Short mmCIF file of C-alpha atoms and ligand atoms in Angstrom, two decimals:
data_model
loop_
_atom_site.label_atom_id
_atom_site.label_comp_id
_atom_site.label_asym_id
_atom_site.label_seq_id
_atom_site.Cartn_x
_atom_site.Cartn_y
_atom_site.Cartn_z
CA UNK A 1239 0.08 0.16 -0.17
CA UNK A 1240 1.47 3.59 -0.62
CA UNK A 1241 2.49 5.89 1.89
CA UNK A 1242 -0.32 8.74 2.36
CA UNK A 1243 3.09 11.08 2.30
CA UNK A 1244 3.53 10.29 -1.18
CA UNK A 1245 0.50 11.69 -2.09
CA UNK A 1246 -0.56 15.67 -2.50
CA UNK A 1247 -3.93 16.54 -1.92
CA UNK A 1248 -4.87 19.03 -3.70
CA UNK A 1249 -8.75 20.40 -2.85
CA UNK A 1250 -11.08 22.32 -6.02
CA UNK A 1251 -12.91 24.95 -3.94
CA UNK A 1252 -13.15 27.53 -6.05
CA UNK A 1253 -16.96 26.98 -7.82
CA UNK A 1254 -19.13 30.11 -7.76
CA UNK A 1255 -22.10 27.61 -6.79
CA UNK A 1256 -24.04 29.98 -8.67
CA UNK A 1257 -27.44 27.39 -8.02
CA UNK A 1258 -27.11 27.15 -4.43
CA UNK A 1259 -27.22 31.25 -4.35
CA UNK A 1260 -28.57 32.81 -2.17
CA UNK A 1261 -26.97 30.21 0.27
CA UNK A 1262 -23.66 31.56 -1.68
CA UNK A 1263 -24.51 35.13 -2.34
CA UNK A 1264 -22.35 35.82 0.43
CA UNK A 1265 -19.82 32.62 0.69
CA UNK A 1266 -18.22 30.11 -1.55
CA UNK A 1267 -19.76 26.95 -2.02
CA UNK A 1268 -17.87 24.67 0.28
CA UNK A 1269 -18.42 27.02 3.11
CA UNK A 1270 -21.87 26.33 3.40
CA UNK A 1271 -23.33 24.42 6.44
CA UNK A 1272 -24.26 21.29 6.24
CA UNK A 1273 -25.94 19.11 8.56
CA UNK A 1274 -25.87 21.15 11.50
CA UNK A 1275 -22.29 22.00 12.93
CA UNK A 1276 -20.48 20.41 9.19
CA UNK A 1277 -19.32 23.18 6.42
CA UNK A 1278 -19.89 20.97 2.80
CA UNK A 1279 -15.32 21.14 2.85
CA UNK A 1280 -15.27 18.77 5.68
CA UNK A 1281 -16.40 15.82 3.97
CA UNK A 1282 -13.72 16.23 1.40
CA UNK A 1283 -11.57 17.02 4.46
CA UNK A 1284 -11.79 14.41 6.31
CA UNK A 1285 -12.29 11.60 3.77
CA UNK A 1286 -8.39 12.25 3.04
CA UNK A 1287 -7.16 13.11 6.21
CA UNK A 1288 -8.91 10.17 7.77
CA UNK A 1289 -7.32 7.94 4.82
CA UNK A 1290 -3.30 9.54 5.65
CA UNK A 1291 -3.78 12.14 2.60
CA UNK A 1292 -2.69 14.98 5.35
CA UNK A 1293 -1.27 17.52 3.08
CA UNK A 1294 -3.65 19.38 1.30
CA UNK A 1295 -4.07 22.61 -0.66
CA UNK A 1296 -6.83 23.73 -1.02
CA UNK A 1297 -7.51 26.19 -3.93
CA UNK A 1298 -10.13 28.97 -2.92
CA UNK A 1299 -11.17 32.11 -5.33
CA UNK A 1300 -14.67 33.03 -4.57
CA UNK A 1301 -16.28 34.68 -1.51
CA UNK A 1302 -13.78 32.61 0.33
CA UNK A 1303 -13.41 34.68 3.54
CA UNK A 1304 -15.27 32.72 5.82
CA UNK A 1305 -14.07 29.76 3.64
CA UNK A 1306 -10.63 30.53 4.08
CA UNK A 1307 -11.18 31.33 7.98
CA UNK A 1308 -13.27 27.82 8.46
CA UNK A 1309 -10.09 25.87 7.23
CA UNK A 1310 -7.58 28.11 9.11
CA UNK A 1311 -8.99 27.25 12.16
CA UNK A 1312 -10.39 24.26 12.17
CA UNK A 1313 -8.34 21.99 9.81
CA UNK A 1314 -5.01 22.31 12.18
CA UNK A 1315 -2.90 19.23 11.49
CA UNK A 1316 0.10 18.68 13.09
CA UNK A 1317 3.48 20.96 12.39
CA UNK A 1318 5.51 18.27 14.14
CA UNK A 1319 5.19 15.76 11.54
CA UNK A 1320 4.75 18.04 8.48
CA UNK A 1321 1.35 17.79 7.44
CA UNK A 1322 -1.14 20.45 6.97
CA UNK A 1323 -4.38 21.59 5.08
CA UNK A 1324 -3.69 25.18 3.37
CA UNK A 1325 -5.74 27.42 1.93
CA UNK A 1326 -4.10 28.56 -1.28
CA UNK A 1327 -6.33 31.46 -2.55
CA UNK A 1328 -6.25 32.63 -6.24
CA UNK A 1329 -2.35 34.61 -6.56
CA UNK A 1330 -2.30 35.76 -10.28
CA UNK A 1331 1.22 34.06 -10.32
CA UNK A 1332 1.18 33.79 -14.27
CA UNK A 1333 -0.41 37.60 -15.08
CA UNK A 1334 -3.10 39.47 -13.70
CA UNK A 1335 -5.77 36.79 -14.11
CA UNK A 1336 -8.40 34.76 -11.85
CA UNK A 1337 -8.39 31.31 -12.17
CA UNK A 1338 -10.07 30.70 -15.35
CA UNK A 1339 -11.53 26.94 -15.02
CA UNK A 1340 -10.74 24.36 -12.21
CA UNK A 1341 -7.33 23.73 -13.98
CA UNK A 1342 -6.17 26.34 -14.78
CA UNK A 1343 -6.52 26.67 -10.78
CA UNK A 1344 -4.33 23.71 -10.43
CA UNK A 1345 -1.65 25.37 -12.88
CA UNK A 1346 -1.57 28.62 -11.75
CA UNK A 1347 -0.61 26.69 -8.22
CA UNK A 1348 1.90 24.19 -9.45
CA UNK A 1349 4.57 25.71 -7.41
CA UNK A 1350 2.85 23.89 -4.63
CA UNK A 1351 3.64 20.51 -6.82
CA UNK A 1352 7.40 21.47 -7.08
CA UNK A 1353 7.59 22.08 -3.74
CA UNK A 1354 6.40 18.89 -2.33
CA UNK A 1355 7.44 16.70 -5.37
CA UNK A 1356 5.10 14.37 -4.55
CA UNK A 1357 3.96 10.68 -6.42
CA UNK A 1358 0.66 11.40 -7.00
CA UNK A 1359 -1.89 14.10 -6.56
CA UNK A 1360 -5.45 13.51 -5.99
CA UNK A 1361 -7.54 16.03 -6.85
CA UNK A 1362 -10.63 16.06 -5.18
CA UNK A 1363 -13.92 18.27 -5.27
CA UNK A 1364 -15.26 20.00 -2.47
CA UNK A 1365 -18.63 19.64 -2.88
CA UNK A 1366 -20.02 16.37 -2.21
CA UNK A 1367 -21.84 14.53 0.69
CA UNK A 1368 -19.89 11.10 0.93
CA UNK A 1369 -17.56 9.20 2.70
CA UNK A 1370 -14.43 7.38 0.99
CA UNK A 1371 -11.27 5.84 1.93
CA UNK A 1372 -8.69 7.49 -0.92
CA UNK A 1373 -6.17 4.89 0.10
CA UNK A 1374 -7.76 2.01 -1.86
CA UNK A 1375 -8.37 4.53 -4.91
CA UNK A 1376 -5.00 5.46 -4.85
CA UNK A 1377 -3.85 1.75 -4.90
CA UNK A 1378 -6.25 0.88 -7.65
CA UNK A 1379 -4.91 3.72 -9.61
CA UNK A 1380 -1.01 2.33 -8.94
CA UNK A 1381 -2.30 -0.85 -9.41
CA UNK A 1382 -4.14 -0.40 -13.09
CA UNK A 1383 -0.30 1.47 -14.35
CA UNK A 1384 -2.59 4.73 -14.61
CA UNK A 1385 -1.77 8.10 -15.51
CA UNK A 1386 -4.84 9.57 -14.16
CA UNK A 1387 -7.86 7.63 -12.12
CA UNK A 1388 -11.24 9.29 -11.83
CA UNK A 1389 -13.75 8.08 -9.03
CA UNK A 1390 -17.39 6.63 -10.81
CA UNK A 1391 -20.55 6.40 -9.99
CA UNK A 1392 -23.80 4.71 -11.36
CA UNK A 1393 -26.84 7.60 -11.12
CA UNK A 1394 -30.40 7.91 -12.81
CA UNK A 1395 -29.44 8.43 -16.24
CA UNK A 1396 -31.84 11.18 -16.56
CA UNK A 1397 -29.69 13.09 -13.30
CA UNK A 1398 -25.99 12.61 -15.55
CA UNK A 1399 -26.24 15.40 -17.86
CA UNK A 1400 -24.93 16.97 -14.54
CA UNK A 1401 -22.21 15.16 -14.67
CA UNK A 1402 -19.04 14.07 -16.74
CA UNK A 1403 -20.03 10.29 -18.30
CA UNK A 1404 -17.29 7.62 -18.19
CA UNK A 1405 -17.84 4.63 -20.60
CA UNK A 1406 -15.37 1.94 -20.43
CA UNK A 1407 -15.51 -1.35 -21.86
CA UNK A 1408 -13.61 -3.75 -19.29
CA UNK A 1409 -14.45 -1.63 -16.18
CA UNK A 1410 -11.33 -0.19 -15.82
CA UNK A 1411 -9.38 1.12 -18.27
CA UNK A 1412 -12.05 4.42 -20.04
CA UNK A 1413 -12.63 3.69 -23.52
CA UNK A 1414 -14.65 7.55 -23.52
CA UNK A 1415 -15.75 10.97 -21.53
CA UNK A 1416 -18.47 13.12 -22.14
CA UNK A 1417 -18.53 16.01 -20.25
CA UNK A 1418 -22.08 17.03 -19.59
CA UNK A 1419 -23.88 15.45 -21.96
CA UNK A 1420 -27.28 16.48 -23.16
CA UNK A 1421 -28.60 13.09 -23.65
CA UNK A 1422 -26.50 11.16 -21.08
CA UNK A 1423 -25.41 7.10 -22.45
CA UNK A 1424 -26.96 4.36 -20.34
CA UNK A 1425 -24.98 1.10 -18.66
CA UNK A 1426 -25.48 -1.58 -21.44
CA UNK A 1427 -26.04 -3.85 -18.20
CA UNK A 1428 -28.29 -1.03 -17.03
CA UNK A 1429 -29.96 1.43 -19.51
CA UNK A 1430 -32.02 3.49 -16.88
CA UNK A 1431 -28.39 4.32 -15.38
CA UNK A 1432 -25.59 5.74 -16.66
CA UNK A 1433 -21.78 5.68 -15.09
CA UNK A 1434 -20.55 9.02 -13.74
CA UNK A 1435 -17.74 10.95 -12.36
CA UNK A 1436 -17.58 12.29 -8.86
CA UNK A 1437 -15.11 14.77 -9.65
CA UNK A 1438 -12.62 12.95 -7.76
CA UNK A 1439 -9.29 12.10 -10.20
CA UNK A 1440 -5.49 10.24 -8.63
CA UNK A 1441 -2.60 11.52 -10.72
CA UNK A 1442 0.30 10.58 -11.54
CA UNK A 1443 2.29 13.60 -11.21
CA UNK A 1444 4.13 13.95 -14.25
CA UNK A 1445 1.54 12.98 -16.74
CA UNK A 1446 -0.80 15.66 -14.97
CA UNK A 1447 2.06 18.09 -15.35
CA UNK A 1448 2.12 17.12 -18.78
CA UNK A 1449 -1.58 17.46 -19.19
CA UNK A 1450 -1.18 20.81 -17.09
CA UNK A 1451 1.19 22.36 -19.79
CA UNK A 1452 -0.25 21.33 -22.85
CA UNK A 1453 -4.03 22.36 -21.76
CA UNK A 1454 -2.01 25.99 -20.90
CA UNK A 1455 -1.09 26.03 -24.48
CA UNK A 1456 -4.03 25.35 -26.45
CA UNK A 1457 -5.95 28.34 -27.38
CA UNK A 1458 -9.99 26.91 -27.16
CA UNK A 1459 -9.38 25.36 -23.86
CA UNK A 1460 -11.69 26.16 -21.78
CA UNK A 1461 -8.70 24.46 -18.78
CA UNK A 1462 -11.37 22.80 -16.54
CA UNK A 1463 -10.85 19.24 -15.89
CA UNK A 1464 -14.03 17.88 -16.66
CA UNK A 1465 -13.87 19.36 -19.92
CA UNK A 1466 -10.73 19.30 -21.43
CA UNK A 1467 -8.13 17.45 -19.26
CA UNK A 1468 -9.87 13.90 -18.62
CA UNK A 1469 -10.99 14.05 -21.96
CA UNK A 1470 -7.63 14.42 -23.12
CA UNK A 1471 -6.13 11.69 -21.04
CA UNK A 1472 -8.99 9.81 -22.15
CA UNK A 1473 -7.35 9.97 -26.01
CA UNK A 1474 -4.21 9.45 -25.39
CA UNK A 1475 -5.58 6.09 -23.11
CA UNK A 1476 -3.94 7.10 -20.10
CA UNK A 1477 -7.19 7.37 -17.83
CA UNK A 1478 -9.01 4.41 -15.77
CA UNK A 1479 -12.20 4.34 -13.57
CA UNK A 1480 -12.22 3.51 -10.08
CA UNK A 1481 -15.32 2.25 -9.13
CA UNK A 1482 -17.17 3.81 -5.94
CA UNK A 1483 -19.25 0.32 -5.27
CA UNK A 1484 -15.79 -1.15 -3.92
CA UNK A 1485 -14.94 1.73 -1.74
CA UNK A 1486 -14.82 0.44 1.86
CA UNK A 1487 -14.85 2.53 5.30
CA UNK A 1488 -14.64 1.05 8.48
CA UNK A 1489 -17.96 1.90 10.61
CA UNK A 1490 -20.30 2.03 7.13
CA UNK A 1491 -23.79 0.80 7.51
CA UNK A 1492 -25.15 -1.92 4.99
CA UNK A 1493 -27.39 0.59 4.06
CA UNK A 1494 -25.34 4.38 3.33
CA UNK A 1495 -22.37 1.81 2.10
CA UNK A 1496 -21.92 3.50 -1.24
CA UNK A 1497 -23.52 7.22 -0.13
CA UNK A 1498 -22.39 9.88 -3.04
CA UNK A 1499 -24.96 13.48 -3.03
CA UNK A 1500 -23.90 16.39 -5.32
CA UNK A 1501 -25.64 19.14 -3.46
CA UNK A 1502 -24.94 21.25 -6.28
CA UNK A 1503 -28.49 22.76 -6.56
CA UNK A 1504 -31.22 24.00 -3.43
CA UNK A 1505 -33.17 20.67 -4.01
CA UNK A 1506 -30.45 18.81 -3.78
CA UNK A 1507 -29.05 20.27 -0.72
CA UNK A 1508 -32.52 20.04 0.65
CA UNK A 1509 -32.47 16.24 0.16
CA UNK A 1510 -29.29 15.59 1.41
CA UNK A 1511 -30.70 17.40 4.69
CA UNK A 1512 -33.48 14.67 4.80
CA UNK A 1513 -31.33 11.87 4.72
CA UNK A 1514 -29.41 12.72 7.58
CA UNK A 1515 -32.00 12.61 10.23
CA UNK A 1516 -34.49 9.10 10.04
CA UNK A 1517 -33.84 6.38 12.55
CA UNK A 1518 -31.92 4.23 10.36
CA UNK A 1519 -30.15 6.94 7.75
CA UNK A 1520 -29.03 6.41 4.10
CA UNK A 1521 -26.04 8.58 5.39
CA UNK A 1522 -25.19 7.80 9.25
CA UNK A 1523 -23.86 11.39 10.53
CA UNK A 1524 -22.89 9.03 13.78
CA UNK A 1525 -20.55 6.48 12.17
CA UNK A 1526 -17.68 6.99 15.21
CA UNK A 1527 -14.68 5.14 12.72
CA UNK A 1528 -14.60 7.42 10.20
CA UNK A 1529 -15.98 10.42 11.95
CA UNK A 1530 -16.81 14.30 9.78
CA UNK A 1531 -14.33 16.13 11.42
CA UNK A 1532 -15.95 19.78 12.49
CA UNK A 1533 -15.55 22.49 15.71
CA UNK A 1534 -18.43 23.60 16.59
CA UNK A 1535 -19.00 26.49 17.80
CA UNK A 1536 -18.34 26.59 21.56
CA UNK A 1537 -22.00 26.81 22.96
CA UNK A 1538 -24.17 25.06 25.88
CA UNK A 1539 -25.70 21.74 24.79
CA UNK A 1540 -29.25 22.27 22.75
CA UNK A 1541 -31.66 22.60 25.77
CA UNK A 1542 -35.96 22.12 25.25
CA UNK A 1543 -38.30 23.50 27.45
CA UNK A 1544 -41.56 24.48 28.09
CA UNK A 1545 -42.86 21.39 26.19
CA UNK A 1546 -40.86 21.83 23.34
CA UNK A 1547 -40.16 18.90 21.23
CA UNK A 1548 -37.60 17.80 18.54
CA UNK A 1549 -38.55 14.53 16.71
CA UNK A 1550 -36.75 12.84 13.58
CA UNK A 1551 -34.46 16.10 13.57
CA UNK A 1552 -30.68 17.00 14.54
CA UNK A 1553 -30.26 19.86 17.06
CA UNK A 1554 -27.12 21.73 17.63
CA UNK A 1555 -25.07 23.04 20.81
CA UNK A 1556 -26.72 26.47 21.61
CA UNK A 1557 -30.04 25.76 20.68
CA UNK A 1558 -33.50 26.47 22.93
CA UNK A 1559 -36.42 24.43 21.41
CA UNK A 1560 -38.88 27.01 24.19
CA UNK A 1561 -42.35 25.31 24.11
CA UNK A 1562 -42.57 24.97 20.10
CA UNK A 1563 -42.45 21.87 18.00
CA UNK A 1564 -39.79 20.97 15.48
CA UNK A 1565 -39.92 17.62 13.13
CA UNK A 1566 -37.71 16.55 10.30
CA UNK A 1567 -36.05 19.31 10.75
CA UNK A 1568 -31.72 20.12 10.87
CA UNK A 1569 -30.88 23.32 12.52
CA UNK A 1570 -27.06 24.48 13.24
CA UNK A 1571 -26.48 25.76 16.30
CA UNK A 1572 -27.43 29.28 18.23
CA UNK A 1573 -30.95 28.63 16.54
CA UNK A 1574 -33.96 30.14 18.86
CA UNK A 1575 -37.05 28.87 17.94
CA UNK A 1576 -39.58 30.51 20.48
CA UNK A 1577 -43.30 29.05 22.28
CA UNK A 1578 -45.90 27.69 19.60
CA UNK A 1579 -43.93 27.96 16.84
CA UNK A 1580 -43.62 25.28 14.57
CA UNK A 1581 -40.83 24.01 12.09
CA UNK A 1582 -41.41 21.12 9.74
CA UNK A 1583 -39.10 19.59 7.17
CA UNK A 1584 -36.83 22.86 7.43
CA UNK A 1585 -32.67 23.59 7.17
CA UNK A 1586 -32.05 26.35 9.67
CA UNK A 1587 -28.55 27.86 9.85
CA UNK A 1588 -27.13 29.37 12.90
CA UNK A 1589 -28.15 31.89 15.22
CA UNK A 1590 -32.06 31.61 13.01
CA UNK A 1591 -34.86 32.44 15.07
CA UNK A 1592 -38.17 31.61 14.73
CA UNK A 1593 -40.92 33.73 16.93
CA UNK A 1594 -43.89 32.97 18.63
CA UNK A 1595 -46.16 31.28 16.84
CA UNK A 1596 -44.63 30.86 13.58
CA UNK A 1597 -44.87 28.44 11.68
CA UNK A 1598 -41.69 27.51 9.00
CA UNK A 1599 -42.49 24.91 6.56
CA UNK A 1600 -39.69 22.86 4.29
CA UNK A 1601 -37.97 26.53 4.07
CA UNK A 1602 -33.94 27.12 4.20
CA UNK A 1603 -33.63 29.37 6.57
CA UNK A 1604 -29.89 30.75 6.21
CA UNK A 1605 -27.63 32.32 8.95
CA UNK A 1606 -29.16 34.44 11.22
CA UNK A 1607 -32.42 35.13 9.65
CA UNK A 1608 -35.25 36.24 12.41
CA UNK A 1609 -38.89 35.10 11.35
CA UNK A 1610 -41.09 37.50 13.37
CA UNK A 1611 -43.93 36.13 15.48
CA UNK A 1612 -47.01 34.69 14.09
CA UNK A 1613 -45.20 34.74 10.22
CA UNK A 1614 -46.15 31.40 8.00
CA UNK A 1615 -42.87 30.16 5.88
CA UNK A 1616 -43.69 27.62 3.60
CA UNK A 1617 -47.20 27.22 3.90
CA UNK A 1618 -48.17 29.90 0.91
CA UNK A 1619 -46.24 29.42 -2.29
CA UNK A 1620 -47.62 31.50 -4.35
CA UNK A 1621 -47.12 34.41 -1.62
CA UNK A 1622 -43.95 32.99 -0.65
CA UNK A 1623 -42.17 33.55 -5.03
CA UNK A 1624 -43.71 36.78 -4.14
CA UNK A 1625 -41.04 37.64 -1.07
CA UNK A 1626 -38.31 35.14 -1.23
CA UNK A 1627 -36.73 32.53 -3.38
CA UNK A 1628 -38.35 29.20 -3.77
CA UNK A 1629 -36.67 26.57 -5.74
CA UNK A 1630 -38.18 23.98 -8.51
CA UNK A 1631 -39.13 21.53 -5.67
CA UNK A 1632 -40.69 23.87 -3.52
CA UNK A 1633 -38.49 24.74 -0.99
CA UNK A 1634 -38.45 28.54 0.33
CA UNK A 1635 -35.34 30.01 0.87
CA UNK A 1636 -34.53 33.33 2.93
CA UNK A 1637 -30.79 34.17 2.80
CA UNK A 1638 -28.15 35.28 5.30
CA UNK A 1639 -29.75 37.66 8.08
CA UNK A 1640 -32.97 38.11 6.27
CA UNK A 1641 -35.87 38.91 7.59
CA UNK A 1642 -39.29 37.45 7.09
CA UNK A 1643 -42.36 39.69 6.77
P1 ADQ B 382 -18.78 20.69 -11.76
O1 ADQ B 382 -18.74 20.24 -10.21
O2 ADQ B 382 -20.37 20.75 -12.44
O3 ADQ B 382 -18.07 18.62 -12.23
P2 ADQ B 382 -16.92 22.21 -11.26
O4 ADQ B 382 -18.03 23.71 -11.28
O5 ADQ B 382 -15.44 22.57 -12.09
O6 ADQ B 382 -17.35 20.95 -12.00
O7 ADQ B 382 -16.47 22.06 -9.74
C1 ADQ B 382 -16.00 21.40 -9.74
C2 ADQ B 382 -14.70 21.22 -8.37
O8 ADQ B 382 -14.21 22.01 -8.31
C3 ADQ B 382 -15.33 21.80 -7.32
O9 ADQ B 382 -15.56 21.32 -5.92
C4 ADQ B 382 -15.57 23.61 -7.25
O10 ADQ B 382 -15.77 24.30 -6.32
C5 ADQ B 382 -14.55 23.42 -8.05
N1 ADQ B 382 -13.98 24.83 -9.11
C6 ADQ B 382 -14.80 24.87 -10.08
N2 ADQ B 382 -14.14 26.03 -10.64
C7 ADQ B 382 -12.25 26.09 -9.92
C8 ADQ B 382 -12.00 27.55 -10.28
N3 ADQ B 382 -11.73 28.31 -11.25
N4 ADQ B 382 -10.89 27.23 -8.81
C9 ADQ B 382 -10.78 26.52 -7.93
N5 ADQ B 382 -11.82 25.82 -7.96
C10 ADQ B 382 -13.04 25.21 -8.78
C11 ADQ B 382 -17.09 18.79 -11.29
C12 ADQ B 382 -16.84 17.50 -13.08
C13 ADQ B 382 -17.91 16.17 -13.57
C14 ADQ B 382 -18.02 15.44 -12.43
C15 ADQ B 382 -18.82 16.63 -10.84
C16 ADQ B 382 -19.17 15.76 -10.04
O11 ADQ B 382 -16.68 17.97 -14.19
O12 ADQ B 382 -17.20 15.73 -14.62
O13 ADQ B 382 -18.91 14.43 -12.90
O14 ADQ B 382 -17.93 17.32 -11.07
O15 ADQ B 382 -19.64 16.72 -9.33
#
């Protein structure tokens, strides 16, 4: 097995996350809170760190302040052993321009690779909810003698046009790669499913350097991993796929084995929360052998008073549920729900406040949102559409600091 120290982790965290608006109005997508006490980026970083990849550069760009702060305050590995997670903001090293695409982000940051001289580089996306042991993928990469290995998963064919679609005859070498095709091909053994890229790649270092060099010289390239780099390596016969189904993580349950969610849209972000809260959830946040690491605010434990209840819900520290009912919901720290209020099927981020007698249904309330006493959210969608953002799936979203009317 390869030593984790031969691998440099690069996490792509510069995406704008337009489809997650308004949650990304003020923060980078990987910094969006998730599951009570986490942020999206905690999932990939936990996987890499538990899997022994402990030199990690996080490439940031768009509205990265809260992301940078989160990484530097939470993700402090041991300086003694040379382990680190470091945010790398766009620095305009190759001229006065920001990153043009994800491949350009790496190309502009190659000094990191030259400094570390790793044998392999794990380039992972920052926006997915899953558990994965990256060591097993790195071992498969070495065994196959691949130049790049792409992690692959089956999804329903109708969802596949948001992803890179992989075609392979022997289950290892990639024969074709189509980035976000309008009409994704189904699998020969299962026409209703497509095999897609999870946006996680393991490269042999020199292969990545050569591919980025060639891409930088190509004036018609978008300088994007999925659109340019992977198709070029498929063309030259150097790309293999790693089947995520075979990845095993300590402590996982039969139910959550193979769980992976892209939370690119408000509806998928909302749905991924509902995956957390049942008695036997399809994604188990309580796996103590492969915990998703976080550094929640130092607060008193959650408090329930005056007959306040929460059921099928995650309630973080600092919350107070006073004579109110919370059902099928996920509450981040410091949320207060006052007497007679009902919160149902909702995601409430840090410091949101629901006043007396208010009703909040199928909604996402961003940080510090105030719902005044008696207000109704998610009860009359036609009315909500006039005042708030309502997703295709009918989820009402109030942006950071908003006051409901
Ligand atoms: P997308 O997620 O649509 O598809 P992209 O928007 O490039 O691709 O995001 C991939 C990762 O790169 C994200 O973590 C994002 O934050 C980051 N990123 C994007 N632009 C960046 C930039 N300029 N600088 C730094 N980081 C940047 C990708 C693949 C598909 C695959 C899906 C799986 O292209 O083939 O199926 O991921 O989710």
